[in-house]
mmCIF file of C-alpha atoms in Angstrom:
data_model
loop_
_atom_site.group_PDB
_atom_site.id
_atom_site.type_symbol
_atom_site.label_atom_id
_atom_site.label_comp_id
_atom_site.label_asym_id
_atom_site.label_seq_id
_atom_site.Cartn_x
_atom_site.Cartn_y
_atom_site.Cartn_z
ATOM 1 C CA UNK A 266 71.508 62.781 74.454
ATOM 2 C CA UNK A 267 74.289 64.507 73.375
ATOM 3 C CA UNK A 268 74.310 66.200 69.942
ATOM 4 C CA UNK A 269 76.974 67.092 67.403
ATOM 5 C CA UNK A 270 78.128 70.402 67.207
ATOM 6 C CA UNK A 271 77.123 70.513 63.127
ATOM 7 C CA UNK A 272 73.858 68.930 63.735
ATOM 8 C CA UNK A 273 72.780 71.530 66.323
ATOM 9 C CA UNK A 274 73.737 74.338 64.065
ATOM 10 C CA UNK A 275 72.106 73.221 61.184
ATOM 11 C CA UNK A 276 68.732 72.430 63.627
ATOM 12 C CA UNK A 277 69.351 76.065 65.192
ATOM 13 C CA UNK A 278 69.524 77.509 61.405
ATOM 14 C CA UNK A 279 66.518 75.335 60.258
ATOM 15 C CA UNK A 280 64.435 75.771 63.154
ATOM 16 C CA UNK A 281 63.969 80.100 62.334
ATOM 17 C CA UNK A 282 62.017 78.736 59.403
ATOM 18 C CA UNK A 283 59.497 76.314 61.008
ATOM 19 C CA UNK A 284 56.819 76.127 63.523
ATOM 20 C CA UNK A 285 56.821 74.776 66.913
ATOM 21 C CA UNK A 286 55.081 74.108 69.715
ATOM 22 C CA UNK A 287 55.165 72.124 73.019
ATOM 23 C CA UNK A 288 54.037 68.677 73.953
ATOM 24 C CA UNK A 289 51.551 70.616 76.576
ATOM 25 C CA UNK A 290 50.211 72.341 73.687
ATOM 26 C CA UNK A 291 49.919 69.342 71.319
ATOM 27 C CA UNK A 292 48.012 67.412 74.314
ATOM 28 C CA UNK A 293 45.606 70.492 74.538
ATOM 29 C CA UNK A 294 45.211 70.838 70.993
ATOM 30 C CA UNK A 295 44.167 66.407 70.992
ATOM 31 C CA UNK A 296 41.760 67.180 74.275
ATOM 32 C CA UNK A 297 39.933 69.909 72.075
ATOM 33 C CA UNK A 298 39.513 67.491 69.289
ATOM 34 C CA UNK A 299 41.763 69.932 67.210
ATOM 35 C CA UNK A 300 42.201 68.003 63.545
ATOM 36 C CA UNK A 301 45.646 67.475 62.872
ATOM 37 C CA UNK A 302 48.019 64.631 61.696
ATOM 38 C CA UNK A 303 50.530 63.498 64.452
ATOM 39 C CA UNK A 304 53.489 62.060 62.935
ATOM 40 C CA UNK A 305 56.393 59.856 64.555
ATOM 41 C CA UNK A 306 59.343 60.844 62.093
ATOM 42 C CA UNK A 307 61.497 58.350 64.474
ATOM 43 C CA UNK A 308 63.678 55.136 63.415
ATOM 44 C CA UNK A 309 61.008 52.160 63.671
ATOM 45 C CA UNK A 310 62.729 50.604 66.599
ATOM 46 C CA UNK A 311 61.775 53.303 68.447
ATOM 47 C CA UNK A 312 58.515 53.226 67.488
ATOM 48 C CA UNK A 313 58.021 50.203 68.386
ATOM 49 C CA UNK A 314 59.057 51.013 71.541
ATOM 50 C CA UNK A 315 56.562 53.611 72.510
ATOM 51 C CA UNK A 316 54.517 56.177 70.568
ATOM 52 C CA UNK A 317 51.669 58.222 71.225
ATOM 53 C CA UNK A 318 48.267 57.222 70.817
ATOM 54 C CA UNK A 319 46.814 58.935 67.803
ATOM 55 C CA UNK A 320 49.964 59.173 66.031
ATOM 56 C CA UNK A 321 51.361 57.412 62.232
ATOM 57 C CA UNK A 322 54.861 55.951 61.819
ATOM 58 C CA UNK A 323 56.457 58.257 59.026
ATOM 59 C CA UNK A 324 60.340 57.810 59.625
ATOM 60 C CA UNK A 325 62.509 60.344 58.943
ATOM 61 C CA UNK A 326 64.120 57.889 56.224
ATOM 62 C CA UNK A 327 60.802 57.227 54.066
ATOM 63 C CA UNK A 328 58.895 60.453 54.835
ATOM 64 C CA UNK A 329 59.750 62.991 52.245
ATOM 65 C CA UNK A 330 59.673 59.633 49.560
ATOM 66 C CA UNK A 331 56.127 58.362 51.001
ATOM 67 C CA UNK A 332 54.560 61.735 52.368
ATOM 68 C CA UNK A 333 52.184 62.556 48.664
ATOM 69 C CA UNK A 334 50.793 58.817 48.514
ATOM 70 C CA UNK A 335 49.863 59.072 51.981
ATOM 71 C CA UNK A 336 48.654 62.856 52.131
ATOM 72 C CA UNK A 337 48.273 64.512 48.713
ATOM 73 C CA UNK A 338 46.405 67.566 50.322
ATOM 74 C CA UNK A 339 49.153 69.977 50.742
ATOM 75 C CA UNK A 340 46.860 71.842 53.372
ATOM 76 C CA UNK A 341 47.035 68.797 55.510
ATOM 77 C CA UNK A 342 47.576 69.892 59.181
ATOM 78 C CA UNK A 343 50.759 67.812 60.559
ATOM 79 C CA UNK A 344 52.473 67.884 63.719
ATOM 80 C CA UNK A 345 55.693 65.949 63.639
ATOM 81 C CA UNK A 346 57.541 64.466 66.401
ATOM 82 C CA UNK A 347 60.606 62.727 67.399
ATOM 83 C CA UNK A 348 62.914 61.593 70.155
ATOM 84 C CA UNK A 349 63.495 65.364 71.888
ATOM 85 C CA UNK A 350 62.334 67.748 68.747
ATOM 86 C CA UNK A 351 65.528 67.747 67.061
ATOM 87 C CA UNK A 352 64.487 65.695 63.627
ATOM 88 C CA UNK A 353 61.351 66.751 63.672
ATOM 89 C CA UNK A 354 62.758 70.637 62.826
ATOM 90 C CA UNK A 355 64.607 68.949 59.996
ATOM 91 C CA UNK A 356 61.158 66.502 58.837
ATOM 92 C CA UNK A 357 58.827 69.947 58.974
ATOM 93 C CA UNK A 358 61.403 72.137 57.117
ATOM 94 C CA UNK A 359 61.775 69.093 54.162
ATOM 95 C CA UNK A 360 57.465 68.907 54.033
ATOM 96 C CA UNK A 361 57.440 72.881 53.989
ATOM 97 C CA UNK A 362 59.577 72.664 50.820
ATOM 98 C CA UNK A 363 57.889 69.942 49.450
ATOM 99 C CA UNK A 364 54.714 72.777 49.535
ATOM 100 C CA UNK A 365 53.000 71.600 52.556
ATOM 101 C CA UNK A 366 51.611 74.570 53.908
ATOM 102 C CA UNK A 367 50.437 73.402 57.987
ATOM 103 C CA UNK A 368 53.307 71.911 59.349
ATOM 104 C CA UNK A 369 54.381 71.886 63.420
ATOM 105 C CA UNK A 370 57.629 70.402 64.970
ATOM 106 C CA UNK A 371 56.502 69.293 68.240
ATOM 107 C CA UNK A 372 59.399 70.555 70.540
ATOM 108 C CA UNK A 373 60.350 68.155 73.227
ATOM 109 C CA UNK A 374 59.370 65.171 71.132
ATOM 110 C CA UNK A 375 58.585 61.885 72.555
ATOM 111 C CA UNK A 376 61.394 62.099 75.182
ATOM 112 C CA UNK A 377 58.807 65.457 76.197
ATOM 113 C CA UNK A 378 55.993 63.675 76.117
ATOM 114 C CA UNK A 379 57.070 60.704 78.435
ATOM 115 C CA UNK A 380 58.478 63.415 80.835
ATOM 116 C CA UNK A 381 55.006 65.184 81.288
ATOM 117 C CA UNK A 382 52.933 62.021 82.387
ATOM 118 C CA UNK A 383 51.153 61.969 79.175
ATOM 119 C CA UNK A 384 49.606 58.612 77.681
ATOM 120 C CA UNK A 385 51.642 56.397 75.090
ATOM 121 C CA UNK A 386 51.016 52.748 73.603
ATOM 122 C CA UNK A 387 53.577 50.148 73.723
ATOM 123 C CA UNK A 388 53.975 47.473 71.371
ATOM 124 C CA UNK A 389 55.352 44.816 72.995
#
């Protein structure tokens, strides 16, 4: 996909201010039992779609409003994904100001994931 000049800065500027890691070491971090939250900040349709197993539907466009009635414990571990890692920069940046202190933006997102061979669930 090809992004907008502003959105990639402003991804770029946010991403020096929030942790990331790989879909390789996500899938590592699920084999090893690791407790974490996975979160698909995605549109619903594409959720719907495909998603990985393990992971909550959190869009982008309900998260920061829904995010404290769902998880109140700002120490909650979260890694957040979406389509290719772009959103999810944005999502983890929003929680981080929001006080949430264990937030990852899975780089690659689900586009990542797919790529690698790893397992989703369909709901069709």
């Amino acid at each position: 996909m090809q992004h907008n000049p502003r959105f990639l800065a402003l991804v770029n500027e946010v991403r020096q201010r929030v942790n990331e890691v790989d879909v390789h070491q996500v899938k590592r971090w699920m084999e090893q039992s690791r407790p974490f939250v996975l979160l698909d900040v995605r549109e619903e349709s594409e959720w719907e779609k495909g998603h990985i197993p393990a992971a909550q539907y959190l869009g982008r466009g309900i998260l920061e409003r829904d995010i404290e009635t769902r998880f109140p414990e700002l120490d909650t571990p979260f890694v957040l994904y979406c389509g290719g890692g772009f959103r999810s920069v944005l999502a983890a940046d929003n929680l981080q100001q929001m006080g949430y202190r264990d937030v990852i933006s899975m780089d690659g997102g689900y586009r990542g994931w797919v790529e690698a061979g790893y397992p989703v669930e369909e709901d069709f």
